Coordinates of C-alpha atoms in Angstrom, one line a residue:
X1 CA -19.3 -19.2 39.3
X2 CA -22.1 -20.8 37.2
X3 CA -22.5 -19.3 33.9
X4 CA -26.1 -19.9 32.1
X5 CA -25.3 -21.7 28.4
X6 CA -27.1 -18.3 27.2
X7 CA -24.2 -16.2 28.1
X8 CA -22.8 -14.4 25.2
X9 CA -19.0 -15.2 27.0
X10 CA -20.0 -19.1 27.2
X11 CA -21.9 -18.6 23.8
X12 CA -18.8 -17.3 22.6
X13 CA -16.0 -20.1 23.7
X14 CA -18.0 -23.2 23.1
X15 CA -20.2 -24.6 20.3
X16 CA -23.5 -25.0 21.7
X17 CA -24.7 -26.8 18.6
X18 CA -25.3 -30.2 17.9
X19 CA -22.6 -32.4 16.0
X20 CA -24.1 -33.5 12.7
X21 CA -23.4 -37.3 12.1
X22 CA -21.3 -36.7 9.4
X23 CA -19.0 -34.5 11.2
X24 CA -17.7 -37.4 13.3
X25 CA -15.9 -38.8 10.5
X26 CA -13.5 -36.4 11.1
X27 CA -11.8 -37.7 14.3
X28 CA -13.3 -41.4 13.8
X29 CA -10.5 -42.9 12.0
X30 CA -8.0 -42.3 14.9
X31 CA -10.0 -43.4 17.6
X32 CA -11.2 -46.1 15.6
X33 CA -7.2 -47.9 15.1
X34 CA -6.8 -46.9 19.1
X35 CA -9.4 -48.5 19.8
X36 CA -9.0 -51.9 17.5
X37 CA -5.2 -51.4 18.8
X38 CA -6.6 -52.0 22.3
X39 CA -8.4 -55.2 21.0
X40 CA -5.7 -56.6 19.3
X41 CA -3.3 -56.2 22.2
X42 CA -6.2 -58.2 24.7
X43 CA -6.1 -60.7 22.1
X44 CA -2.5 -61.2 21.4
X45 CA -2.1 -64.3 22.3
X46 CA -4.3 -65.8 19.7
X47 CA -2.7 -65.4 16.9
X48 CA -4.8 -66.6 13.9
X49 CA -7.8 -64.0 15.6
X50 CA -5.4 -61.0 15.0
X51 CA -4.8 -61.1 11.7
X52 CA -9.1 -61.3 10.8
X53 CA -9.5 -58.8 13.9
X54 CA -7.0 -56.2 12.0
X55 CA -7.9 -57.1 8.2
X56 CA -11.6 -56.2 8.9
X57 CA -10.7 -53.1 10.8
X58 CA -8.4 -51.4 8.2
X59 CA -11.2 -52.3 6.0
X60 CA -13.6 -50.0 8.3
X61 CA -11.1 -47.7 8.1
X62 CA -10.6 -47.4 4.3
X63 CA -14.2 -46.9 4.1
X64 CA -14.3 -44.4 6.9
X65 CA -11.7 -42.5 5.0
X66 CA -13.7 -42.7 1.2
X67 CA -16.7 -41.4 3.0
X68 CA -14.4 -38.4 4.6
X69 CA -13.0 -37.5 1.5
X70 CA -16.2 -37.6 -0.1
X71 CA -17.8 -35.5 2.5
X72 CA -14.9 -32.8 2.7
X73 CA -15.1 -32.8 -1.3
X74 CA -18.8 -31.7 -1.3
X75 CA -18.6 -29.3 1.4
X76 CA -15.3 -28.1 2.0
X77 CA -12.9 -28.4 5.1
X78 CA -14.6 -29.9 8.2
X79 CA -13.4 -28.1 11.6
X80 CA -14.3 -30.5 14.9
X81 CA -12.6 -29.0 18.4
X82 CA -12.3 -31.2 21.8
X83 CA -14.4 -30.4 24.6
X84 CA -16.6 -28.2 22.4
X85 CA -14.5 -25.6 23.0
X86 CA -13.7 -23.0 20.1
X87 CA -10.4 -22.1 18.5
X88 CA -8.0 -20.8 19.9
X89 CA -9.1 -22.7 23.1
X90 CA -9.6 -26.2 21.9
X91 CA -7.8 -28.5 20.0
X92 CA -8.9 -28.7 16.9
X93 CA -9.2 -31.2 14.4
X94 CA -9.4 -29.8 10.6
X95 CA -9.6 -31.9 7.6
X96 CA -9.3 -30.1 3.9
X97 CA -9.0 -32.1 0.8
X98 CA -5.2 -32.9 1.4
X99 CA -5.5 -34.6 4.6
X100 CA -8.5 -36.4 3.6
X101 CA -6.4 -37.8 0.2
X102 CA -3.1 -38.4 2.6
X103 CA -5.5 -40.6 5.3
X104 CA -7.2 -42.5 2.3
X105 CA -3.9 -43.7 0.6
X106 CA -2.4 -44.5 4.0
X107 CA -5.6 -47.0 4.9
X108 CA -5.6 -48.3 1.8
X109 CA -1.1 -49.2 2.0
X110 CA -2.0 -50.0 5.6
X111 CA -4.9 -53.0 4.6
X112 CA -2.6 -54.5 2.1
X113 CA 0.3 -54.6 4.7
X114 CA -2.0 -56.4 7.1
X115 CA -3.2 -58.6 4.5
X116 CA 0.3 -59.7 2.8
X117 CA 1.4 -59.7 6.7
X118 CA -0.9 -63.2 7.2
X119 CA 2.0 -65.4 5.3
X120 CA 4.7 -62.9 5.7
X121 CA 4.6 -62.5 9.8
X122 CA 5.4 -65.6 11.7
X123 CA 3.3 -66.8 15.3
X124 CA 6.2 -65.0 17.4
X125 CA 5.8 -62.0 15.5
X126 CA 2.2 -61.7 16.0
X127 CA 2.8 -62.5 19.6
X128 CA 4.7 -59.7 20.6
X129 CA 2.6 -57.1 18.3
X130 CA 2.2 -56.5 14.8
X131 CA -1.1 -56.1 14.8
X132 CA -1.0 -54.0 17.2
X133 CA 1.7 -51.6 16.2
X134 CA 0.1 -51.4 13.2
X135 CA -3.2 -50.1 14.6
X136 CA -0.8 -47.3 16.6
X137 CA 1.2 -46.5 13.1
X138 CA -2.0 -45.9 11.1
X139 CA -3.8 -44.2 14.4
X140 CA -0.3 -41.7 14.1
X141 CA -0.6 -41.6 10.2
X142 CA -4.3 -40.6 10.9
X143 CA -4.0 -38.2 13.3
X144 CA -1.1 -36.1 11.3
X145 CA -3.3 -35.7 8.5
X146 CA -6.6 -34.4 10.3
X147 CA -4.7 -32.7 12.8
X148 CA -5.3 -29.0 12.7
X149 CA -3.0 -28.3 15.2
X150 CA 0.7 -28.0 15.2
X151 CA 1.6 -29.6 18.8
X152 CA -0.4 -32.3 18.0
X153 CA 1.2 -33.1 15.2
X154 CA 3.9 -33.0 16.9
X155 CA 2.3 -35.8 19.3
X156 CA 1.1 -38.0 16.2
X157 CA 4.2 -37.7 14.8
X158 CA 5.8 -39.3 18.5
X159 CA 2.7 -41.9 18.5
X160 CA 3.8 -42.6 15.1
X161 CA 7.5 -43.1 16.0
X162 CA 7.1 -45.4 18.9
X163 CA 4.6 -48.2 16.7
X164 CA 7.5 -47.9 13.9
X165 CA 10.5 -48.6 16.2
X166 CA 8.3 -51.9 17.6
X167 CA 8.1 -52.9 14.0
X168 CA 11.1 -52.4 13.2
X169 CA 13.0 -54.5 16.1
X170 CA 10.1 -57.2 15.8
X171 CA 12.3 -60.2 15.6
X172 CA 15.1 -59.1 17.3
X173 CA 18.0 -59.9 15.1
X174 CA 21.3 -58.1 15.1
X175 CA 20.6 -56.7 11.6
X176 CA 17.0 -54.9 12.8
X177 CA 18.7 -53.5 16.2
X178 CA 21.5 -52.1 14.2
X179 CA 19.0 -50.4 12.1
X180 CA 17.0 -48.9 14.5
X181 CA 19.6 -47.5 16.0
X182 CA 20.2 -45.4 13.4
X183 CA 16.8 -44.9 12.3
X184 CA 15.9 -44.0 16.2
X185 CA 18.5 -41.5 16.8
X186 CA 17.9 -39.3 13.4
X187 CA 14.4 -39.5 13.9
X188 CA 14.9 -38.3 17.8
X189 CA 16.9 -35.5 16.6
X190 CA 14.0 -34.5 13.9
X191 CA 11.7 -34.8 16.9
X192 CA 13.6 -32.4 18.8
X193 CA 13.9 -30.1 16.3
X194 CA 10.3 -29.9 15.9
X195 CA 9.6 -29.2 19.6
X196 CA 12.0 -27.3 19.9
X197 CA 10.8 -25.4 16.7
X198 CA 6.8 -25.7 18.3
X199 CA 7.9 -23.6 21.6
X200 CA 9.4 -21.2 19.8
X201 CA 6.5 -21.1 17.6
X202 CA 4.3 -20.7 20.7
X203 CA 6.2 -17.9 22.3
X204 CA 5.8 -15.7 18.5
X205 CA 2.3 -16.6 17.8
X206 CA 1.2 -17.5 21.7
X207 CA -1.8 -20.2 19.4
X208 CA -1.0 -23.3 17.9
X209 CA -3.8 -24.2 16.2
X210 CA -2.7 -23.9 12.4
X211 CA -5.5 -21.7 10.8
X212 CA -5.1 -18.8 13.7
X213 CA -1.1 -19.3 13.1
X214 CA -1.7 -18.9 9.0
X215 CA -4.4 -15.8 10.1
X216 CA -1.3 -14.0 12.6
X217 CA 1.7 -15.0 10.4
X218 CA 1.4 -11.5 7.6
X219 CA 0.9 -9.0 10.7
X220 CA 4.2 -10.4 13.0
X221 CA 6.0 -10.6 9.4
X222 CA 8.0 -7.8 9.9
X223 CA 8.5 -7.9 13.1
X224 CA 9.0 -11.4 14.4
X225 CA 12.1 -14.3 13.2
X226 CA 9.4 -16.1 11.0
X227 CA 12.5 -16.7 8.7
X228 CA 14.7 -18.6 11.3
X229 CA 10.8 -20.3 12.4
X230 CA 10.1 -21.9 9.2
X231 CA 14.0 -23.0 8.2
X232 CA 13.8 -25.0 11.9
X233 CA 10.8 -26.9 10.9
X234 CA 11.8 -27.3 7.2
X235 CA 15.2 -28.7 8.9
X236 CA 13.2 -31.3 11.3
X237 CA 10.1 -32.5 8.4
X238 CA 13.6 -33.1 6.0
X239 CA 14.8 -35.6 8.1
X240 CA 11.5 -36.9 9.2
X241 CA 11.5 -37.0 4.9
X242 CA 14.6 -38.2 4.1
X243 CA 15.4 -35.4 2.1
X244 CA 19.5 -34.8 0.9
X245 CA 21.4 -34.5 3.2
X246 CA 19.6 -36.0 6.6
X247 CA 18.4 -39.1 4.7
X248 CA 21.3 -41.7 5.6
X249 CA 19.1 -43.1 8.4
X250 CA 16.7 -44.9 6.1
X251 CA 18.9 -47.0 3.4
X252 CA 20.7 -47.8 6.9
X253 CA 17.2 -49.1 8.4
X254 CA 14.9 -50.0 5.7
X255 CA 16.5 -53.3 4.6
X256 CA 16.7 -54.8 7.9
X257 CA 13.0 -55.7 9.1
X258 CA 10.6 -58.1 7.6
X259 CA 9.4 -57.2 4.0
X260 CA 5.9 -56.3 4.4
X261 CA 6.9 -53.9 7.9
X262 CA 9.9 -52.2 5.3
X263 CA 6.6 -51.8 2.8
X264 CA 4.8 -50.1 5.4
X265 CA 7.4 -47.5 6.0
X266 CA 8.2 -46.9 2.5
X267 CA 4.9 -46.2 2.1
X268 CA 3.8 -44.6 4.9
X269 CA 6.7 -42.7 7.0
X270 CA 8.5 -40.4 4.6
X271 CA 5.2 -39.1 3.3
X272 CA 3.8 -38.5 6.8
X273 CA 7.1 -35.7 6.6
X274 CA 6.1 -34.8 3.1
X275 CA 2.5 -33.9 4.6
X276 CA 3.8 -31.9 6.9
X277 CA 6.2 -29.8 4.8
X278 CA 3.4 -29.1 2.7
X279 CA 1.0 -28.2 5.6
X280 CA 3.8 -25.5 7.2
X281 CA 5.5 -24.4 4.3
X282 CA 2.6 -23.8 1.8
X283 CA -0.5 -23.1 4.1
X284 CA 1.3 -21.2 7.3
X285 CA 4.6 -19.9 6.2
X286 CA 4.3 -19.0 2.2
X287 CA 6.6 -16.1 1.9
X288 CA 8.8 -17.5 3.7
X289 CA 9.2 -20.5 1.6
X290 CA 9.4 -18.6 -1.1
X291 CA 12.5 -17.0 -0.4
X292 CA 13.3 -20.4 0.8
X293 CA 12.2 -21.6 -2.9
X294 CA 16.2 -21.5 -4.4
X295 CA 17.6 -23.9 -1.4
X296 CA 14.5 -26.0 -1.7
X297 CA 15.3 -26.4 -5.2
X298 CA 18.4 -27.6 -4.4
X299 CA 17.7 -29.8 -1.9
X300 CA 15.2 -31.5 -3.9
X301 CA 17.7 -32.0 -7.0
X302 CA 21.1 -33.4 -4.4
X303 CA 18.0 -35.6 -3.1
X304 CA 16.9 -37.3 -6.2
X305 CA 20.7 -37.6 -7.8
X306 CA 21.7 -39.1 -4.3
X307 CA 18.4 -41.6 -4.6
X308 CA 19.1 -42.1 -8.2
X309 CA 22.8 -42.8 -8.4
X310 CA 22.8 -44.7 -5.0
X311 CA 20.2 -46.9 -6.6
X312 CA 22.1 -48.2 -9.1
X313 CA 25.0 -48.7 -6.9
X314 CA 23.0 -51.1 -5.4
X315 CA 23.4 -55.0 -4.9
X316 CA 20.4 -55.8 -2.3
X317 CA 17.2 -55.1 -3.7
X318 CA 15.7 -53.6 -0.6
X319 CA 18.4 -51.1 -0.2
X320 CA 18.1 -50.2 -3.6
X321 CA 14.0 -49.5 -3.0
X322 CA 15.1 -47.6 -0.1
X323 CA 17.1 -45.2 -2.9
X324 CA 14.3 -45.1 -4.7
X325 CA 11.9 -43.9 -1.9
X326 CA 14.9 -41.1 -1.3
X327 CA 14.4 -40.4 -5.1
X328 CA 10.8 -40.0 -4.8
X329 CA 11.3 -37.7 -1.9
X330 CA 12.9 -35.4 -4.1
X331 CA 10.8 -35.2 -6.7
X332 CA 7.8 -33.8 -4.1
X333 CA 10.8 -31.9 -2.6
X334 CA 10.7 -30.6 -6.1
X335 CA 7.3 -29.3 -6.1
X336 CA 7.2 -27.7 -2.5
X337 CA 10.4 -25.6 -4.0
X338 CA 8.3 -24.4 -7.2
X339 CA 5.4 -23.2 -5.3
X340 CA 2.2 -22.5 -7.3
X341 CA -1.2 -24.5 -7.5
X342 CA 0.0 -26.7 -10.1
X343 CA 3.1 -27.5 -8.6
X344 CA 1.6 -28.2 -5.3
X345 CA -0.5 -30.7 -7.3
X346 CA 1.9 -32.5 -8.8
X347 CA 3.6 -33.0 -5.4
X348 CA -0.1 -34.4 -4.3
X349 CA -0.2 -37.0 -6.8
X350 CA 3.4 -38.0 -6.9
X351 CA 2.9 -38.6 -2.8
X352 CA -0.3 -40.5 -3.0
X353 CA 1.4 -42.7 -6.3
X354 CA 4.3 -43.2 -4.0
X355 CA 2.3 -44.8 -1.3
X356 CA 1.0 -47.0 -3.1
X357 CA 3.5 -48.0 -5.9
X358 CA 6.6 -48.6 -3.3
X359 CA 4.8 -50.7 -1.1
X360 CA 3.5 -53.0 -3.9
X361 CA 7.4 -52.8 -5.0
X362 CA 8.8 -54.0 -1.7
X363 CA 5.8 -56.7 -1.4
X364 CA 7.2 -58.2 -5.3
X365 CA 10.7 -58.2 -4.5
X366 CA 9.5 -59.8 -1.1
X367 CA 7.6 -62.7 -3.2
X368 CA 10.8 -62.9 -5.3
X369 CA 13.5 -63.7 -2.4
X370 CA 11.0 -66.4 -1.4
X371 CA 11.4 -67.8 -4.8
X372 CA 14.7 -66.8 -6.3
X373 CA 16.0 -67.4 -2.3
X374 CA 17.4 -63.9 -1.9
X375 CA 17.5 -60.2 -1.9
X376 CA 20.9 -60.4 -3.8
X377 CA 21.6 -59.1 -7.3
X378 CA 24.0 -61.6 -7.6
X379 CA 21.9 -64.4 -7.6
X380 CA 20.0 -64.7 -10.6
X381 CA 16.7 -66.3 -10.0
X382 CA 14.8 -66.8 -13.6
X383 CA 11.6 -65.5 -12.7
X384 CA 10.3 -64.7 -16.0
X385 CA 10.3 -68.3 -17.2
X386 CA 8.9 -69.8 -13.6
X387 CA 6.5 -67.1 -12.6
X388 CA 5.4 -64.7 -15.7
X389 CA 3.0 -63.1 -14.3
X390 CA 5.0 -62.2 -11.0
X391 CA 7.9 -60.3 -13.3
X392 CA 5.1 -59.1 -15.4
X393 CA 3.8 -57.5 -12.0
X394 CA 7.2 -56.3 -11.3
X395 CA 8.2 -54.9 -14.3
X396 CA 5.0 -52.8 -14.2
X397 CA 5.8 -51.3 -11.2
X398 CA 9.5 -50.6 -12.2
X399 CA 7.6 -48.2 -15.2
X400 CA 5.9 -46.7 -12.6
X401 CA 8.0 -45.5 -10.1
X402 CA 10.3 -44.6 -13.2
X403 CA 7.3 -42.6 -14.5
X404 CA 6.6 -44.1 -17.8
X405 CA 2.9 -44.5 -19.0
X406 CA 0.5 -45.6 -18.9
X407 CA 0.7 -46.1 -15.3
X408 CA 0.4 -43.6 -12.2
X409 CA 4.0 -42.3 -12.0
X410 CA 3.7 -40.6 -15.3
X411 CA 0.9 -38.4 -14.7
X412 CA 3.0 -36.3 -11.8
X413 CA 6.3 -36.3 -13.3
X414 CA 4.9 -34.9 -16.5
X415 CA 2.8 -31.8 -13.9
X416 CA 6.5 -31.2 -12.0
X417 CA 8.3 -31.3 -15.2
X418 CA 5.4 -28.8 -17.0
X419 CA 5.8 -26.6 -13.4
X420 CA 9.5 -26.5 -13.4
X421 CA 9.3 -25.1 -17.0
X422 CA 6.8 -22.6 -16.3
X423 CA 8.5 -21.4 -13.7
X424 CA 11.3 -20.7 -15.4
X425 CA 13.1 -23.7 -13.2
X426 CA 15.1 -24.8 -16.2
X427 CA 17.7 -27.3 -13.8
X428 CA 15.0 -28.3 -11.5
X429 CA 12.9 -29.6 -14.7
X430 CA 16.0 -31.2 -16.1
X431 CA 16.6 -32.7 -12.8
X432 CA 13.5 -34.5 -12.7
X433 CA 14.1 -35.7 -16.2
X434 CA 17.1 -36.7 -15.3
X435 CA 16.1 -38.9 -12.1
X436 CA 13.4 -40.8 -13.8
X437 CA 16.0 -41.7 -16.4
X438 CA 18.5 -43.3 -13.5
X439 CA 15.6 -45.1 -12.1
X440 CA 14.5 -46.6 -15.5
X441 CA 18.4 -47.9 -15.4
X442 CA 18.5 -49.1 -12.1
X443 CA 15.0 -51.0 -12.2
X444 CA 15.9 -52.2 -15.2
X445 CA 19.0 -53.6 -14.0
X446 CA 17.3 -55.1 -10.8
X447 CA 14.7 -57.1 -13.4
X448 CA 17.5 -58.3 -15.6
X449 CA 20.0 -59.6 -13.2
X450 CA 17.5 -60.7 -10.9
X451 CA 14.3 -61.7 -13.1
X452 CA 16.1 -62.8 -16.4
X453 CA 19.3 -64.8 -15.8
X454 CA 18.3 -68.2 -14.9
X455 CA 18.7 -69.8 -12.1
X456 CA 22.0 -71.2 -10.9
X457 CA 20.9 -73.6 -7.9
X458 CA 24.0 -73.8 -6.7
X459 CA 24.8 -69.8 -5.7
X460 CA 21.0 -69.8 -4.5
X461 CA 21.2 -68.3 -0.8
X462 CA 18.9 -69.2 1.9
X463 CA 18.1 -67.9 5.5
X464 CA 18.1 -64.0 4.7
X465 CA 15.4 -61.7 6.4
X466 CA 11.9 -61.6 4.8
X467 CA 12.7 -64.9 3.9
X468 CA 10.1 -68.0 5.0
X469 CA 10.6 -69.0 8.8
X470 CA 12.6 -72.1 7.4
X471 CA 14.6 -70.0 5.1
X472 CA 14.2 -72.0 2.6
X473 CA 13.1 -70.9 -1.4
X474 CA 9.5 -71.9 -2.4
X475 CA 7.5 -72.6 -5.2
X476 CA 4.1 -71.8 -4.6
X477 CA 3.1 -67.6 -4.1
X478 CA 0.8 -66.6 -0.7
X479 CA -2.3 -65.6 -1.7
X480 CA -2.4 -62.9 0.9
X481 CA 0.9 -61.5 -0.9
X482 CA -0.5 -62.1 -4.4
X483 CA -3.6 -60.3 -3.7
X484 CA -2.2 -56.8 -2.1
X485 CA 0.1 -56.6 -4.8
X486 CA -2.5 -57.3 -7.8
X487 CA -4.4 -54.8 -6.4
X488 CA -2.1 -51.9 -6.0
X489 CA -0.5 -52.5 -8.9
X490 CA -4.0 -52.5 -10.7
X491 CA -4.7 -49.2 -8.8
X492 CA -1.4 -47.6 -10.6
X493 CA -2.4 -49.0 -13.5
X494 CA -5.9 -47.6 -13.6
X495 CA -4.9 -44.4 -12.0
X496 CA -2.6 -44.1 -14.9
X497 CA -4.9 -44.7 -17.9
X498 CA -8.1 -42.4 -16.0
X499 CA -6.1 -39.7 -14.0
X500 CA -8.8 -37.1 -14.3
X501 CA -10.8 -37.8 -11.0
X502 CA -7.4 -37.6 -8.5
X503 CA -6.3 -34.8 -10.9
X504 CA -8.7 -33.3 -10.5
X505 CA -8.9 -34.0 -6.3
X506 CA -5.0 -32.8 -6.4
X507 CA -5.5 -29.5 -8.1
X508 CA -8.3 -28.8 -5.6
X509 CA -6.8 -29.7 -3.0
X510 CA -3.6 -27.4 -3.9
X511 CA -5.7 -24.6 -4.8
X512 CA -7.3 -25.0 -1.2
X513 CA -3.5 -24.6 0.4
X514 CA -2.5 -21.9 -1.8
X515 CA -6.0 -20.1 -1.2
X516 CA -6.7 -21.3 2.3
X517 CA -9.5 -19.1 2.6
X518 CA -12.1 -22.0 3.1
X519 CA -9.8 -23.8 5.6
X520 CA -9.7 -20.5 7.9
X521 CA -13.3 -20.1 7.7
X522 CA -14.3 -23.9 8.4
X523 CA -12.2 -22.8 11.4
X524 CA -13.1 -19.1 12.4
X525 CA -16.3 -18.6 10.9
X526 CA -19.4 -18.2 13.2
X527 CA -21.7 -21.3 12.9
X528 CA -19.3 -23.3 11.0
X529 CA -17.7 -25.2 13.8
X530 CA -19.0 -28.4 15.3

């Protein structure tokens, strides 16, 4: 039957008003990369198009993403539903200051990668779909942080999974299959947990968008297995993480693709789980991660001592980065355990510093195989006397992700540490200490075996992955490499020295999960939905 738009029961399921132009931002950035993906794959097989086609994209998108942070940061979380129709009804897309930070940092990793991938990614790689893959992995990365509902970040998370396992076999040696093997199967078994975890979510709450889930979660308290919910979940975004002890999959996987793809994931992947550990556990299921709070804490120490101390049993550079990301996993582990605004915060920072401070790392150590020949600690390459300003780079970032000033890694370790304390976390604090003190070692061990002996020509390997197509060492650096990794390490570097605007974006932003009020009324609130 026909039912007038004056009805009060149509009035009353769909938004009847017009979308302010602003308000599209907030799904714009995923169907922007699926659409460019599209592009890309009619256009594969001109490969010196794709790489301009994606470069000015992602550049779209980064500014697409300043302009939604800056619009969510003036006026509060933005609610958009498919269809027009209301929550619980329609899908709903809801941005807050978190997801709007997350989606920035991820466009900005995401432009450098396609950038550094110009002299990193050869003509058959392009061919069969970098470009492309990477439109898919960001449109995943994108959707997870504006998502504002739980299945569908469940289906990001998939869209996500498939673009990574094409990047991660692109080039089909036995090294890369072996890896995603491992990587695919963990991951698979994440994934299941989470559906398995969103159906039983579904049959508690009978909603699945987030903000009616966090509105229904205190009145089923004590009645419904919100205990056993939330440990399934924290279960399937720790391996999605990497967190102790589900995180074997990625020093297993990490090393074997090309150097910029392994930048991307390092970057991108873990943190995606991150995001979502900090979505559930913070905005939907507090109490129960407070009780939670004690095996959190533990997780997150056995995860930094197994990134710390497997870093520096470490003679490949890329696996020991892929300790390192474990290590930084821990650390935000760390703050999700502590609970609290300021600890939330620190988590915030330390995720978005970690985006873009391991991806600059595994784009130096990329430029130093091509000129030291190898990933191998083994092989000394004398980098400081050839190329200064490239183990200058390096060793920047090194005091970074070991959190020494003045550059970004500082800033967080120092809110954890101060959080820890407060809190009355005595081992946690001292295990934070204690990790950024193993990472100083190993880093510094990786810039003076690798950087500071000189050359021997004669142990100088050739042929390994990441390598040049010919396999060969060279003498002059790629621009397109140079540039990403001047620029994100200037971004550490300035975030480090003037940390008061993202400190002051991450305290907001945790104050908004802590105190979700504005998120449930961008979502519930009459008139406030478009």
């Amino acid at each position: 039957m026909a039912v007038s738009a004056s009805s009060p029961v149509l009035s009353e399921a769909l938004v009847l008003a017009p979308v302010t132009a602003l308000d599209w931002l907030v799904i714009a950035p995923v169907a922007w990369c699926i659409g460019i993906g599209a592009v890309l794959m009619m256009v594969r097989h001109r490969g010196m198009l794709q790489p301009l086609i994606a470069i000015a994209a992602l550049t779209v998108l980064v500014c697409l993403d300043a302009m939604l942070l800056w619009h969510v940061s003036q006026g509060g979380p933005v609610t958009m539903v498919m269809g027009r129709w209301l929550p619980p009804f329609g899908i709903a897309f809801t941005v807050d200051l978190t997801g709007a930070l997350f989606a920035l940092a991820a466009a900005v990793v995401a432009l450098a990668g396609a950038v550094a991938a110009m002299a990193d990614i050869d003509a058959s790689g392009r061919r069969y779909g970098f470009y492309p893959f990477l439109m898919l992995l960001m449109a995943g990365a994108s959707g997870a942080f504006l998502t504002g509902d739980i299945f569908n970040l469940y289906v990001w998370f998939e869209v996500l999974l498939i673009s990574s396992f094409g990047l991660l076999v692109l080039g089909s040696r036995s090294a890369q299959i072996d890896g995603a093997v491992k990587y695919g199967f963990l991951n698979l078994v994440a994934t299941t947990l989470f559906l398995v975890a969103t159906g039983y979510l579904y049959g508690i709450f009978g909603t699945l968008n987030m903000a009616d889930i966090a509105r229904k979660a205190p009145g089923l308290r004590d009645t419904a297995p919100l205990m056993t919910l939330t440990a399934l979940y924290l279960l399937a975004f720790s391996m999605k993480a990497a967190a102790f002890p589900v995180n074997f999959w990625l020093p297993a996987s990490y090393h074997t693709p090309r150097i910029v793809v392994s930048a991307l994931f390092a970057g991108l992947l873990t943190k995606v789980g991150i995001y979502a550990l900090i979505r559930v556990s913070i905005l939907l299921f507090p109490v129960e991660r407070e009780i939670l709070g004690p095996v959190l804490a533990l997780v997150a120490i056995l995860t930094m001592l197994t990134g710390g101390l497997g870093a520096l049993a470490q003679t490949d550079s890329r696996r020991l980065l892929g300790y390192l990301v474990i290590s930084g996993i821990g650390s935000m582990l760390a703050g999700i355990a502590i609970g609290g605004p300021d600890a939330i915060a620190g988590t915030l920072f330390y995720a978005l510093h970690s985006m873009l401070v391991m991806t600059a790392l595994y784009l130096a150590i990329g430029l130093a195989a091509r000129l030291g020949a190898g990933f191998s600690l083994a092989v000394p390459s004398g980098l400081y006397r050839d190329h200064a300003a490239l183990a200058f780079l390096t060793l920047a970032l090194f005091f970074s992700v070991s959190g020494l000033p003045p550059f970004s890694g500082f800033w967080p370790k120092v809110m954890l540490v101060k959080a820890a304390l407060d809190a009355g976390a005595v081992w946690l604090a001292g295990a934070l200490l204690l990790t950024g003190f193993l990472t100083m070692i190993a880093t510094g061990r990786l810039f003076l075996l690798s950087y500071w002996r000189p050359r021997d020509e004669r142990t100088a390997g050739a042929g390994q992955a990441g390598l040049p197509v010919s396999g060969l060492p060279v003498r002059r650096l790629p621009i397109t490499i140079v540039a990403p990794l001047v620029v994100l390490t200037a971004l550490s570097l300035l975030i480090g020295l003037f940390p008061e605007t993202l400190l002051a974006l991450a305290r907001q932003a945790a104050l908004a999960l802590t105190t979700p009020t504005a998120y449930l009324d961008s979502v519930f609130a009459p008139g406030s939905l478009q």
